[in-house]
Short mmCIF file of C-alpha atoms and ligand atoms in Angstrom, two decimals:
data_model
loop_
_atom_site.label_atom_id
_atom_site.label_comp_id
_atom_site.label_asym_id
_atom_site.label_seq_id
_atom_site.Cartn_x
_atom_site.Cartn_y
_atom_site.Cartn_z
CA MET A 1 -20.40 -48.25 15.41
CA LYS A 2 -19.48 -44.65 14.74
CA ARG A 3 -15.83 -45.44 15.34
CA ARG A 4 -15.94 -48.35 12.86
CA THR A 5 -17.49 -46.19 10.15
CA PHE A 6 -14.76 -43.57 10.65
CA CYS A 7 -11.99 -46.18 10.38
CA THR A 8 -13.41 -47.65 7.22
CA ALA A 9 -13.69 -44.22 5.63
CA ALA A 10 -10.17 -43.29 6.64
CA VAL A 11 -8.63 -46.52 5.35
CA SER A 12 -10.38 -46.34 2.00
CA SER A 13 -9.43 -42.70 1.57
CA LEU A 14 -5.79 -43.49 2.39
CA ALA A 15 -5.83 -45.77 -0.62
CA LEU A 16 -7.13 -42.90 -2.73
CA GLY A 17 -4.33 -40.55 -1.78
CA SER A 18 -3.91 -37.37 0.23
CA VAL A 19 -6.68 -35.29 -1.39
CA SER A 20 -9.33 -37.83 -0.41
CA LEU A 21 -7.71 -38.34 2.98
CA ARG A 22 -8.09 -34.66 3.77
CA ARG A 23 -11.71 -34.74 2.69
CA ALA A 24 -12.43 -37.72 4.87
CA PHE A 25 -11.08 -35.94 7.92
CA ALA A 26 -12.72 -32.66 7.03
CA GLY A 27 -15.94 -34.52 6.39
CA THR A 28 -16.54 -32.64 3.11
CA ASP A 29 -17.48 -33.83 -0.36
CA SER A 30 -15.55 -33.22 -3.57
CA SER A 31 -15.53 -29.63 -4.69
CA PRO A 32 -18.04 -28.81 -7.40
CA ASP A 33 -16.88 -27.29 -10.67
CA LEU A 34 -16.66 -23.52 -10.24
CA PRO A 35 -17.06 -20.65 -12.71
CA ALA A 36 -14.07 -18.28 -12.48
CA MET A 37 -12.83 -15.15 -14.21
CA GLY A 38 -9.90 -15.46 -16.58
CA TYR A 39 -7.34 -12.69 -17.00
CA SER A 40 -8.52 -12.12 -20.56
CA GLY A 41 -11.92 -11.11 -19.14
CA LYS A 42 -13.60 -14.36 -20.21
CA GLN A 43 -15.20 -16.77 -17.79
CA THR A 44 -13.73 -20.25 -17.42
CA ILE A 45 -14.90 -23.33 -15.51
CA LEU A 46 -12.53 -24.76 -12.91
CA LYS A 47 -12.95 -28.51 -12.45
CA GLY A 48 -13.69 -29.63 -8.91
CA SER A 49 -10.86 -32.18 -9.15
CA ASP A 50 -8.37 -29.40 -10.02
CA ILE A 51 -9.61 -27.31 -7.10
CA ASP A 52 -9.23 -30.29 -4.78
CA ALA A 53 -5.70 -30.91 -6.03
CA LEU A 54 -4.79 -27.28 -5.34
CA ARG A 55 -6.36 -27.48 -1.88
CA ALA A 56 -4.37 -30.61 -1.09
CA SER A 57 -1.13 -28.97 -2.22
CA LEU A 58 -1.46 -26.04 0.21
CA ARG A 59 -0.54 -25.85 3.87
CA GLY A 60 -2.94 -22.90 4.18
CA GLN A 61 -6.65 -22.85 3.38
CA LEU A 62 -8.30 -22.64 -0.02
CA LEU A 63 -11.65 -20.92 0.37
CA SER A 64 -14.66 -20.42 -1.87
CA ALA A 65 -17.97 -18.63 -1.25
CA GLY A 66 -19.94 -20.04 1.67
CA GLN A 67 -16.93 -21.52 3.48
CA ASP A 68 -15.89 -20.37 6.95
CA GLY A 69 -13.43 -17.51 6.70
CA TYR A 70 -14.24 -16.61 3.07
CA GLU A 71 -16.18 -13.43 3.90
CA ALA A 72 -13.49 -12.10 6.26
CA ALA A 73 -10.66 -12.97 3.85
CA ARG A 74 -12.17 -11.17 0.86
CA LYS A 75 -12.59 -7.86 2.76
CA VAL A 76 -10.04 -5.16 2.01
CA TRP A 77 -9.43 -1.72 3.50
CA ASN A 78 -11.39 0.13 0.82
CA GLY A 79 -14.98 -1.03 1.30
CA ALA A 80 -15.94 0.40 -2.12
CA PHE A 81 -14.49 -2.81 -3.60
CA ASP A 82 -16.93 -5.50 -2.51
CA ARG A 83 -15.62 -8.24 -4.79
CA LYS A 84 -16.06 -11.99 -4.61
CA PRO A 85 -13.09 -14.07 -5.82
CA ALA A 86 -13.91 -17.58 -7.03
CA LEU A 87 -11.13 -18.86 -4.77
CA ILE A 88 -8.96 -17.43 -2.02
CA ALA A 89 -5.61 -19.13 -1.34
CA ARG A 90 -4.60 -18.20 2.21
CA CYS A 91 -0.87 -18.82 1.87
CA VAL A 92 1.23 -19.64 4.91
CA GLY A 93 4.58 -19.97 3.13
CA ALA A 94 6.45 -19.57 -0.15
CA ALA A 95 5.48 -23.12 -1.20
CA ASP A 96 1.78 -22.17 -1.01
CA VAL A 97 2.44 -19.06 -3.07
CA THR A 98 4.22 -21.16 -5.71
CA GLN A 99 1.29 -23.61 -5.92
CA ALA A 100 -1.26 -20.81 -6.15
CA VAL A 101 0.69 -18.98 -8.87
CA ARG A 102 1.17 -22.17 -10.92
CA PHE A 103 -2.56 -22.89 -10.65
CA ALA A 104 -3.47 -19.36 -11.72
CA SER A 105 -1.03 -19.51 -14.64
CA ALA A 106 -2.22 -22.91 -15.81
CA HIS A 107 -5.87 -21.81 -15.74
CA GLN A 108 -5.14 -18.26 -16.97
CA LEU A 109 -7.04 -16.84 -14.01
CA LEU A 110 -7.48 -13.24 -13.02
CA VAL A 111 -5.21 -12.84 -9.98
CA ALA A 112 -5.28 -10.39 -7.08
CA VAL A 113 -2.38 -10.34 -4.59
CA ARG A 114 -3.11 -9.26 -1.04
CA GLY A 115 -0.41 -8.18 1.39
CA GLY A 116 -1.87 -5.78 3.96
CA GLY A 117 -5.05 -5.21 1.91
CA HIS A 118 -4.69 -1.40 1.79
CA SER A 119 -4.66 -0.85 -1.96
CA LEU A 120 -6.49 2.45 -2.40
CA SER A 121 -8.02 1.16 -5.62
CA GLY A 122 -9.01 -2.24 -4.24
CA GLN A 123 -6.55 -4.13 -6.44
CA SER A 124 -5.91 -6.81 -3.84
CA VAL A 125 -9.32 -8.39 -4.35
CA CYS A 126 -10.78 -9.52 -7.68
CA GLU A 127 -14.22 -10.45 -8.94
CA GLY A 128 -14.38 -14.13 -9.83
CA GLY A 129 -10.62 -14.82 -10.03
CA LEU A 130 -8.02 -16.15 -7.58
CA MET A 131 -7.10 -13.98 -4.60
CA ILE A 132 -3.63 -14.92 -3.35
CA ASP A 133 -3.85 -13.85 0.26
CA LEU A 134 -0.51 -13.39 2.02
CA ALA A 135 -1.98 -12.05 5.26
CA PRO A 136 -1.14 -15.22 7.26
CA MET A 137 2.59 -14.79 6.41
CA LYS A 138 3.59 -12.60 9.34
CA SER A 139 7.08 -13.46 10.50
CA ILE A 140 9.57 -10.67 11.25
CA ARG A 141 13.21 -11.18 12.13
CA VAL A 142 15.35 -8.24 13.17
CA ASP A 143 19.13 -8.63 13.30
CA PRO A 144 20.21 -5.82 15.63
CA LEU A 145 23.93 -6.32 14.97
CA ALA A 146 23.69 -6.23 11.19
CA ARG A 147 20.84 -3.67 11.43
CA THR A 148 18.68 -5.59 9.02
CA ALA A 149 15.18 -7.04 9.06
CA ARG A 150 13.53 -9.83 7.12
CA LEU A 151 9.75 -9.72 6.74
CA GLU A 152 7.11 -11.97 5.27
CA PRO A 153 4.54 -10.23 3.07
CA GLY A 154 1.58 -10.22 5.47
CA VAL A 155 3.34 -7.94 7.98
CA LEU A 156 1.67 -4.62 8.80
CA LEU A 157 3.71 -1.46 9.35
CA GLY A 158 2.87 -1.16 13.04
CA GLN A 159 4.17 -4.70 13.62
CA PHE A 160 7.40 -3.91 11.75
CA ASP A 161 7.94 -0.60 13.61
CA ARG A 162 7.38 -2.29 16.95
CA GLU A 163 9.85 -5.12 16.32
CA ALA A 164 12.57 -2.83 14.94
CA GLN A 165 12.13 -0.21 17.68
CA ALA A 166 12.66 -2.88 20.32
CA PHE A 167 16.31 -2.52 19.23
CA GLY A 168 16.19 1.28 18.72
CA LEU A 169 16.00 0.72 14.96
CA ALA A 170 13.57 1.66 12.17
CA THR A 171 13.32 2.13 8.47
CA THR A 172 10.92 4.32 6.52
CA ALA A 173 7.35 3.07 6.85
CA GLY A 174 4.01 4.75 6.14
CA THR A 175 2.03 6.96 8.47
CA VAL A 176 -0.89 4.60 9.23
CA SER A 177 0.15 1.50 11.12
CA HIS A 178 -2.49 -0.90 9.75
CA THR A 179 -1.08 -0.51 6.19
CA GLY A 180 0.84 -3.48 4.75
CA ALA A 181 4.63 -3.34 4.38
CA ALA A 182 4.54 -5.39 1.15
CA GLY A 183 2.49 -3.18 -1.17
CA LEU A 184 3.88 -0.01 0.38
CA THR A 185 7.50 -1.04 -0.18
CA LEU A 186 7.06 -2.33 -3.73
CA GLY A 187 5.44 0.93 -4.86
CA GLY A 188 7.95 3.19 -3.03
CA GLY A 189 7.02 3.83 0.60
CA PHE A 190 6.88 7.36 2.02
CA GLY A 191 6.88 7.97 5.75
CA ARG A 192 7.80 10.19 8.66
CA ILE A 193 11.54 9.42 8.50
CA GLY A 194 11.76 9.16 4.70
CA ARG A 195 13.41 12.57 4.33
CA ARG A 196 16.34 11.20 6.38
CA PHE A 197 16.54 7.61 5.19
CA GLY A 198 14.88 7.55 1.77
CA LEU A 199 11.85 5.57 0.65
CA ALA A 200 11.06 2.13 2.08
CA CYS A 201 12.10 0.70 -1.30
CA ASP A 202 15.48 2.47 -1.06
CA ASN A 203 16.06 0.40 2.08
CA LEU A 204 15.00 -2.86 0.44
CA THR A 205 18.25 -4.79 0.02
CA ALA A 206 16.94 -8.16 -1.16
CA ALA A 207 13.74 -10.05 -1.87
CA ASP A 208 12.54 -13.58 -2.68
CA LEU A 209 9.97 -13.71 -5.45
CA VAL A 210 7.72 -16.24 -7.14
CA SER A 211 7.52 -15.31 -10.81
CA ALA A 212 4.50 -15.85 -13.06
CA ASP A 213 5.64 -19.35 -14.08
CA GLY A 214 5.99 -20.38 -10.43
CA ARG A 215 9.79 -20.10 -10.32
CA PHE A 216 11.46 -19.02 -7.08
CA VAL A 217 13.84 -16.11 -7.76
CA ARG A 218 16.23 -14.32 -5.42
CA ALA A 219 16.78 -10.59 -6.05
CA SER A 220 19.71 -8.81 -4.41
CA ALA A 221 22.73 -6.72 -5.36
CA THR A 222 24.45 -9.92 -6.52
CA ASP A 223 21.55 -12.13 -7.69
CA ASN A 224 19.20 -10.78 -10.37
CA ALA A 225 20.12 -7.20 -9.52
CA GLU A 226 17.94 -5.91 -12.33
CA LEU A 227 14.90 -7.48 -10.64
CA LEU A 228 15.78 -5.77 -7.36
CA TRP A 229 15.99 -2.50 -9.29
CA GLY A 230 12.44 -3.13 -10.59
CA LEU A 231 11.03 -4.13 -7.22
CA ARG A 232 12.11 -0.76 -5.84
CA GLY A 233 9.10 1.16 -7.10
CA GLY A 234 7.75 -1.04 -9.88
CA GLY A 235 4.91 -2.33 -7.67
CA GLY A 236 3.65 -5.91 -7.79
CA ASN A 237 4.28 -6.26 -11.53
CA PHE A 238 6.93 -8.98 -11.61
CA GLY A 239 5.69 -11.66 -9.26
CA ILE A 240 4.85 -12.28 -5.64
CA VAL A 241 7.47 -11.33 -3.07
CA THR A 242 7.56 -13.89 -0.27
CA SER A 243 10.35 -12.29 1.76
CA PHE A 244 11.60 -8.69 2.06
CA GLU A 245 15.00 -7.72 3.49
CA TYR A 246 15.59 -4.18 4.73
CA ARG A 247 18.40 -2.00 5.97
CA LEU A 248 17.52 -0.46 9.36
CA HIS A 249 18.72 2.77 10.94
CA GLN A 250 19.35 3.82 14.50
CA VAL A 251 16.44 6.06 15.44
CA THR A 252 15.73 7.63 18.79
CA PRO A 253 12.47 6.27 20.23
CA GLN A 254 11.70 9.74 21.61
CA MET A 255 10.68 12.03 18.78
CA TYR A 256 8.88 15.37 18.81
CA GLY A 257 5.63 15.62 16.95
CA GLY A 258 1.86 15.37 16.84
CA SER A 259 -0.68 17.76 15.39
CA LEU A 260 -0.87 21.49 14.98
CA VAL A 261 -4.36 22.64 13.99
CA PHE A 262 -5.18 26.04 12.45
CA PRO A 263 -8.58 27.53 11.61
CA TYR A 264 -9.28 27.70 7.90
CA VAL A 265 -9.36 31.51 7.80
CA GLU A 266 -7.33 33.47 5.27
CA PRO A 267 -6.22 30.09 3.88
CA ARG A 268 -4.13 31.59 1.06
CA ALA A 269 -1.94 33.42 3.55
CA LEU A 270 -1.77 30.45 5.92
CA LEU A 271 -0.93 27.87 3.27
CA GLY A 272 1.43 30.33 1.56
CA SER A 273 3.38 30.79 4.82
CA PHE A 274 3.41 27.04 5.33
CA GLY A 275 4.74 26.57 1.78
CA GLN A 276 7.57 29.03 2.40
CA PHE A 277 8.47 27.51 5.75
CA ILE A 278 8.43 23.92 4.60
CA ALA A 279 10.61 24.60 1.54
CA GLY A 280 13.50 25.24 3.97
CA ALA A 281 12.82 22.33 6.36
CA SER A 282 15.67 20.11 7.56
CA ASP A 283 15.68 16.38 6.68
CA GLN A 284 14.73 15.68 10.30
CA LEU A 285 11.39 17.42 9.90
CA TYR A 286 8.38 15.83 8.21
CA THR A 287 5.08 17.70 8.02
CA ASP A 288 1.93 16.64 6.19
CA CYS A 289 -0.62 19.40 5.73
CA ALA A 290 -4.31 18.53 5.40
CA ILE A 291 -7.39 20.66 4.84
CA VAL A 292 -10.04 18.74 6.75
CA PRO A 293 -13.83 19.25 6.97
CA THR A 294 -15.27 19.54 10.49
CA PRO A 295 -18.64 18.12 11.60
CA ASP A 296 -20.13 21.66 11.72
CA GLY A 297 -19.50 22.15 7.98
CA LYS A 298 -16.34 24.24 8.39
CA ARG A 299 -12.71 23.36 7.71
CA VAL A 300 -9.43 23.30 9.59
CA VAL A 301 -5.82 22.92 8.49
CA VAL A 302 -4.13 20.04 10.31
CA LEU A 303 -0.35 19.64 10.28
CA ASP A 304 0.92 16.17 11.14
CA VAL A 305 4.46 16.72 12.40
CA CYS A 306 7.39 14.46 13.18
CA HIS A 307 10.83 15.82 14.10
CA SER A 308 13.39 13.06 14.54
CA GLY A 309 16.21 15.23 15.92
CA THR A 310 16.89 16.05 19.57
CA GLN A 311 14.23 17.95 21.52
CA PRO A 312 16.18 21.27 21.41
CA GLU A 313 16.66 20.87 17.64
CA ALA A 314 12.97 20.12 17.23
CA GLU A 315 11.78 23.03 19.36
CA LYS A 316 14.08 25.42 17.53
CA GLU A 317 12.91 24.37 14.07
CA LEU A 318 9.24 24.07 15.03
CA ALA A 319 9.15 27.59 16.47
CA GLY A 320 8.92 28.77 12.84
CA LEU A 321 6.09 26.37 12.05
CA ARG A 322 4.10 27.48 15.09
CA LYS A 323 4.23 31.05 13.74
CA ILE A 324 2.60 30.48 10.33
CA GLY A 325 -0.79 31.30 11.89
CA LYS A 326 -2.63 31.23 15.21
CA PRO A 327 -3.09 27.54 16.11
CA LEU A 328 -6.42 26.36 17.51
CA ILE A 329 -4.68 23.31 18.94
CA ASP A 330 -0.97 22.86 19.56
CA ALA A 331 -0.45 19.20 20.42
CA LEU A 332 3.25 19.05 19.48
CA ARG A 333 5.17 17.24 22.19
CA PRO A 334 7.87 14.67 22.84
CA ILE A 335 6.35 11.39 21.71
CA ASN A 336 7.47 7.81 21.30
CA TYR A 337 8.01 6.95 17.59
CA VAL A 338 5.83 3.81 17.66
CA ASP A 339 2.99 5.78 19.31
CA LEU A 340 3.31 8.57 16.74
CA GLN A 341 3.24 6.02 13.92
CA CYS A 342 -0.23 4.84 14.98
CA ALA A 343 -1.61 8.17 16.23
CA GLY A 344 -3.61 8.77 13.03
CA ASP A 345 -4.89 5.20 12.52
CA ALA A 346 -8.47 5.94 13.53
CA ASN A 347 -8.81 8.61 10.82
CA TYR A 348 -8.65 5.94 8.10
CA PRO A 349 -10.91 3.12 9.34
CA GLN A 350 -11.02 -0.16 7.46
CA GLY A 351 -14.12 -1.06 5.48
CA ARG A 352 -15.34 2.47 4.77
CA SER A 353 -15.62 3.36 1.06
CA TYR A 354 -12.97 5.74 -0.29
CA TYR A 355 -12.13 7.47 -3.57
CA ILE A 356 -8.74 9.11 -4.00
CA LYS A 357 -6.77 11.09 -6.58
CA SER A 358 -3.22 12.27 -6.18
CA GLY A 359 -0.20 13.67 -8.01
CA PHE A 360 3.27 15.06 -7.36
CA VAL A 361 3.76 18.84 -7.13
CA SER A 362 6.89 20.96 -7.34
CA GLY A 363 6.14 22.74 -4.05
CA ILE A 364 3.29 24.34 -2.15
CA THR A 365 3.42 27.19 -4.60
CA PRO A 366 1.09 30.23 -4.77
CA ALA A 367 -0.45 28.70 -7.93
CA ILE A 368 -1.43 25.39 -6.28
CA VAL A 369 -2.59 27.16 -3.11
CA ASP A 370 -4.75 29.45 -5.21
CA THR A 371 -6.23 26.52 -7.13
CA VAL A 372 -7.00 24.43 -4.05
CA THR A 373 -8.49 27.26 -2.02
CA GLY A 374 -10.39 28.54 -5.07
CA TYR A 375 -11.94 25.10 -5.62
CA LEU A 376 -12.95 24.80 -1.96
CA GLU A 377 -14.56 28.27 -2.03
CA GLY A 378 -16.69 27.29 -5.01
CA ALA A 379 -17.49 23.70 -3.98
CA ALA A 380 -21.04 23.06 -2.84
CA LEU A 381 -19.95 20.56 -0.17
CA PRO A 382 -17.35 20.61 2.57
CA GLY A 383 -16.35 17.34 0.82
CA GLY A 384 -13.33 15.31 1.90
CA ILE A 385 -9.70 15.99 2.69
CA ILE A 386 -7.07 17.72 0.55
CA LEU A 387 -3.65 16.65 1.74
CA PHE A 388 -0.13 17.83 0.90
CA SER A 389 2.23 15.06 1.91
CA HIS A 390 5.89 15.74 2.56
CA GLN A 391 8.67 14.11 0.53
CA GLY A 392 12.08 15.44 -0.64
CA GLY A 393 15.27 15.24 1.46
CA ALA A 394 17.07 11.91 1.05
CA ILE A 395 14.30 10.70 -1.31
CA SER A 396 15.23 13.34 -3.87
CA ARG A 397 18.98 12.73 -3.59
CA VAL A 398 18.55 9.36 -5.34
CA GLN A 399 18.74 9.53 -9.14
CA PRO A 400 15.43 8.84 -10.98
CA ASP A 401 17.00 5.86 -12.79
CA ALA A 402 18.76 4.39 -9.75
CA THR A 403 15.57 2.52 -8.85
CA ALA A 404 12.24 1.99 -10.62
CA PHE A 405 10.79 4.86 -8.56
CA PHE A 406 11.08 7.75 -11.00
CA HIS A 407 9.54 10.94 -9.53
CA ARG A 408 12.27 11.72 -7.01
CA ALA A 409 12.46 15.49 -7.19
CA ALA A 410 8.91 16.32 -6.08
CA PRO A 411 8.95 17.72 -2.53
CA HIS A 412 5.23 17.06 -2.03
CA SER A 413 2.23 15.33 -3.48
CA VAL A 414 -1.31 16.61 -3.35
CA MET A 415 -4.10 14.15 -2.64
CA MET A 416 -7.89 14.44 -2.60
CA VAL A 417 -9.67 11.88 -0.41
CA ALA A 418 -13.44 11.40 -0.16
CA TRP A 419 -15.29 8.69 1.78
CA TRP A 420 -18.80 7.50 2.43
CA ASP A 421 -20.52 4.96 4.62
CA ASP A 422 -23.81 4.93 2.76
CA ALA A 423 -23.78 3.87 -0.92
CA GLN A 424 -26.25 6.69 -1.62
CA ASP A 425 -23.43 9.21 -0.99
CA ALA A 426 -20.99 7.51 -3.39
CA GLU A 427 -21.77 9.61 -6.45
CA ARG A 428 -21.84 12.93 -4.56
CA SER A 429 -18.49 12.26 -2.87
CA SER A 430 -16.85 10.97 -6.05
CA GLN A 431 -18.09 14.00 -7.95
CA TRP A 432 -16.46 16.28 -5.36
CA ILE A 433 -13.15 14.62 -6.23
CA ARG A 434 -13.67 14.47 -10.00
CA SER A 435 -14.46 18.17 -10.34
CA GLY A 436 -11.71 19.24 -7.92
CA TRP A 437 -9.17 17.03 -9.65
CA GLN A 438 -9.93 18.61 -13.01
CA THR A 439 -8.58 21.90 -11.66
CA ILE A 440 -5.75 20.46 -9.53
CA GLU A 441 -4.31 17.81 -11.87
CA PRO A 442 -2.76 20.33 -14.30
CA HIS A 443 -0.44 21.40 -11.44
CA THR A 444 0.84 17.84 -10.97
CA ASP A 445 3.55 15.86 -12.71
CA GLY A 446 3.18 12.10 -12.32
CA PHE A 447 1.72 10.32 -9.32
CA TYR A 448 2.64 7.71 -6.75
CA VAL A 449 1.94 4.23 -8.18
CA ASN A 450 0.56 3.12 -4.81
CA GLU A 451 -2.11 5.80 -5.21
CA VAL A 452 -3.30 4.62 -8.62
CA SER A 453 -7.08 4.88 -9.08
CA ALA A 454 -9.27 2.35 -10.83
CA ASP A 455 -10.08 5.01 -13.46
CA ASP A 456 -6.49 6.14 -14.21
CA SER A 457 -5.69 5.89 -17.93
CA GLU A 458 -2.90 3.69 -19.30
CA ARG A 459 -1.20 6.88 -20.53
CA ARG A 460 -1.15 8.38 -17.04
CA ILE A 461 0.18 5.13 -15.53
CA ARG A 462 2.90 4.72 -18.17
CA GLY A 463 3.87 8.38 -17.70
CA THR A 464 4.46 8.03 -14.00
CA TYR A 465 7.25 5.49 -14.55
CA GLY A 466 8.89 8.16 -16.77
CA THR A 467 11.96 7.14 -18.72
CA ASN A 468 12.23 3.97 -16.59
CA TYR A 469 9.24 2.50 -18.42
CA PRO A 470 11.09 0.65 -21.24
CA ARG A 471 13.46 -0.97 -18.73
CA LEU A 472 10.48 -1.98 -16.56
CA ALA A 473 8.64 -3.39 -19.60
CA ALA A 474 11.71 -5.54 -20.40
CA LEU A 475 11.67 -6.92 -16.83
CA LYS A 476 7.96 -7.55 -17.12
CA ARG A 477 8.50 -9.52 -20.36
CA HIS A 478 11.10 -11.63 -18.58
CA TYR A 479 9.22 -12.41 -15.35
CA ASP A 480 5.57 -12.09 -16.38
CA PRO A 481 5.20 -12.23 -20.18
CA GLU A 482 1.45 -13.00 -20.04
CA ASN A 483 0.75 -10.18 -17.57
CA LEU A 484 -0.64 -12.52 -14.92
CA PHE A 485 0.06 -9.81 -12.32
CA ARG A 486 -2.04 -7.06 -13.85
CA MET A 487 -4.03 -5.78 -10.87
CA ASN A 488 -1.61 -2.94 -10.08
CA ALA A 489 -0.26 0.23 -11.73
CA ASN A 490 0.30 -2.05 -14.66
CA ILE A 491 3.42 -2.27 -16.79
CA LYS A 492 2.56 -3.96 -20.08
CA PRO A 493 4.95 -6.67 -21.28
CA GLY A 494 4.38 -5.80 -24.94
C1 FAD B 501 -4.80 4.36 5.32
C2 FAD B 501 -3.65 4.35 4.34
C3 FAD B 501 -2.51 5.06 4.62
C4 FAD B 501 -1.45 5.07 3.71
N1 FAD B 501 -0.31 5.77 4.04
C5 FAD B 501 0.76 5.68 3.23
C6 FAD B 501 1.99 6.29 3.60
O1 FAD B 501 2.11 6.92 4.64
N2 FAD B 501 3.04 6.17 2.75
C7 FAD B 501 2.95 5.49 1.58
O2 FAD B 501 3.94 5.40 0.87
N3 FAD B 501 1.80 4.91 1.20
C8 FAD B 501 0.70 4.99 2.00
N4 FAD B 501 -0.47 4.39 1.63
C9 FAD B 501 -0.55 3.74 0.32
C10 FAD B 501 0.00 2.31 0.44
O3 FAD B 501 1.38 2.36 0.18
C11 FAD B 501 -0.65 1.39 -0.60
O4 FAD B 501 -2.02 1.38 -0.39
C12 FAD B 501 -0.05 -0.01 -0.54
O5 FAD B 501 -0.44 -0.70 -1.70
C13 FAD B 501 -0.52 -0.78 0.66
O6 FAD B 501 0.11 -2.01 0.74
P1 FAD B 501 -0.69 -3.30 1.26
O7 FAD B 501 0.25 -4.43 1.26
O8 FAD B 501 -1.43 -2.96 2.49
O9 FAD B 501 -1.74 -3.39 0.09
P2 FAD B 501 -2.43 -4.59 -0.72
O10 FAD B 501 -3.77 -4.07 -1.03
O11 FAD B 501 -2.34 -5.87 0.00
O12 FAD B 501 -1.55 -4.66 -1.97
C14 FAD B 501 -1.53 -3.61 -2.91
C15 FAD B 501 -0.86 -4.12 -4.16
O13 FAD B 501 0.50 -4.38 -3.89
C16 FAD B 501 0.91 -5.53 -4.59
N5 FAD B 501 1.40 -6.49 -3.59
C17 FAD B 501 1.08 -6.59 -2.28
N6 FAD B 501 1.82 -7.52 -1.70
C18 FAD B 501 2.63 -8.04 -2.65
C19 FAD B 501 3.63 -9.04 -2.67
N7 FAD B 501 4.01 -9.68 -1.57
N8 FAD B 501 4.25 -9.30 -3.84
C20 FAD B 501 3.93 -8.65 -4.97
N9 FAD B 501 2.99 -7.69 -5.01
C21 FAD B 501 2.35 -7.39 -3.86
C22 FAD B 501 -0.27 -6.02 -5.39
O14 FAD B 501 -0.18 -5.47 -6.69
C23 FAD B 501 -1.44 -5.42 -4.67
O15 FAD B 501 -2.53 -5.16 -5.51
C24 FAD B 501 -1.54 4.36 2.51
C25 FAD B 501 -2.71 3.65 2.22
C26 FAD B 501 -3.74 3.64 3.12
C27 FAD B 501 -5.00 2.88 2.80
#
């Protein structure tokens, strides 16, 4: 009897077409109409029949609240952004991306694009709109002879590093391995070997993109070269990249690095010595410097070091770094590159709430050291981390207009990071950043678009693209005239 009922249902749904067929097998009813957020900020109602047609057109899942997988899919790295999209399209290929983009365009929906989900400002999830989730798109192909790699947009950095290093190859990737390659590359992409090989986006040689009208566009040196120029630092402004192609470099798996920890005593002298030392560093040396609160209410200075030369070269250069103060912990050692790339992962757990401000600085100068240490002396709380990240080298030898990434000359950026697990601490932690940033920001010039905050002004965002902005705005007009892709360090088409 059961079997007969099933057959009847299946046959009648076959006659009604593939949408109904799917429903029959899934045993679900038609989707109800759904309120959704439009990109203009006004609510719209999506018809259940339109939702069902989109679902039927995808190979991946289309999820709404209450369905299995919806809660996990809407979670992003920064737990401060607890948003509920009306729909989540879990794309498994470029065809799914095209369908999702066309649907969003036709219904003028607010769109969030998720690669690795590590947007500091939570821009990869939206309230009430369509989240286009690329996380299932995870293929990586390395060509060891050509020294190239092709990645889908859901790949995480640790996965990329591991595949490339299997052939003794790598390209610049960020310092926390659970970050996504997609967002990182499109905004720039700093990392431990960036001073030798440039930004991740400098190593991006081609990309496939779905533009706002659902067109599939190839960007390379020979096809739509202007688009490739814009994808190298212009963020996710022009469409959704479904495939990234990179140049790889031969890199020894055995590096020299780890942490060097100093007590936070006489910090002006310590940071001043570090500033002098690091200004003369070779391209093989990368050193981030963080002032970190300890559980007992004190602070330490933690240097995160990677030397990609030979061990004798590393030991020779690092002898100077070891002398800037008396280390509490010296954990510098020969270390496998892939292991080093994930050594700091646990410091930035997923799902915790974070608030971040950052900007480029012209060096670790006495003025910035004085400002940072002065703020920490006066601050009521140990607060969060203040981090000087290391840039320069090959990154600064590229002209500011050679790619969309403008701020090439800055040898460092300064970043304030606060976090909380309990919502009650949100205001206190954010205030620690806001008041500190008031004193630190005047020392900065521009900021990294991948570190944009939800409260950054349009003026500040426009300024960070520098004189590249008009060229980027022209590209935006061409590929996304309605500004469908606006959840990013946004370039306005108008
Ligand atoms: C713990 C941590 C460590 C970090 N370390 C570094 C570092 O060492 N170096 C560095 O340079 N940056 C670093 N960052 C910043 C990082 O580059 C950005 O957060 C970046 O956006 C992360 O990319 P994602 O794909 O994970 O992010 P997502 O949140 O998925 O995406 C961020 C934005 O990128 C765009 N986007 C993503 N995928 C696509 C796509 N396929 N097509 C078009 N647009 C897309 C969208 O606008 C989206 O809002 C770090 C961030 C975190 C949280």
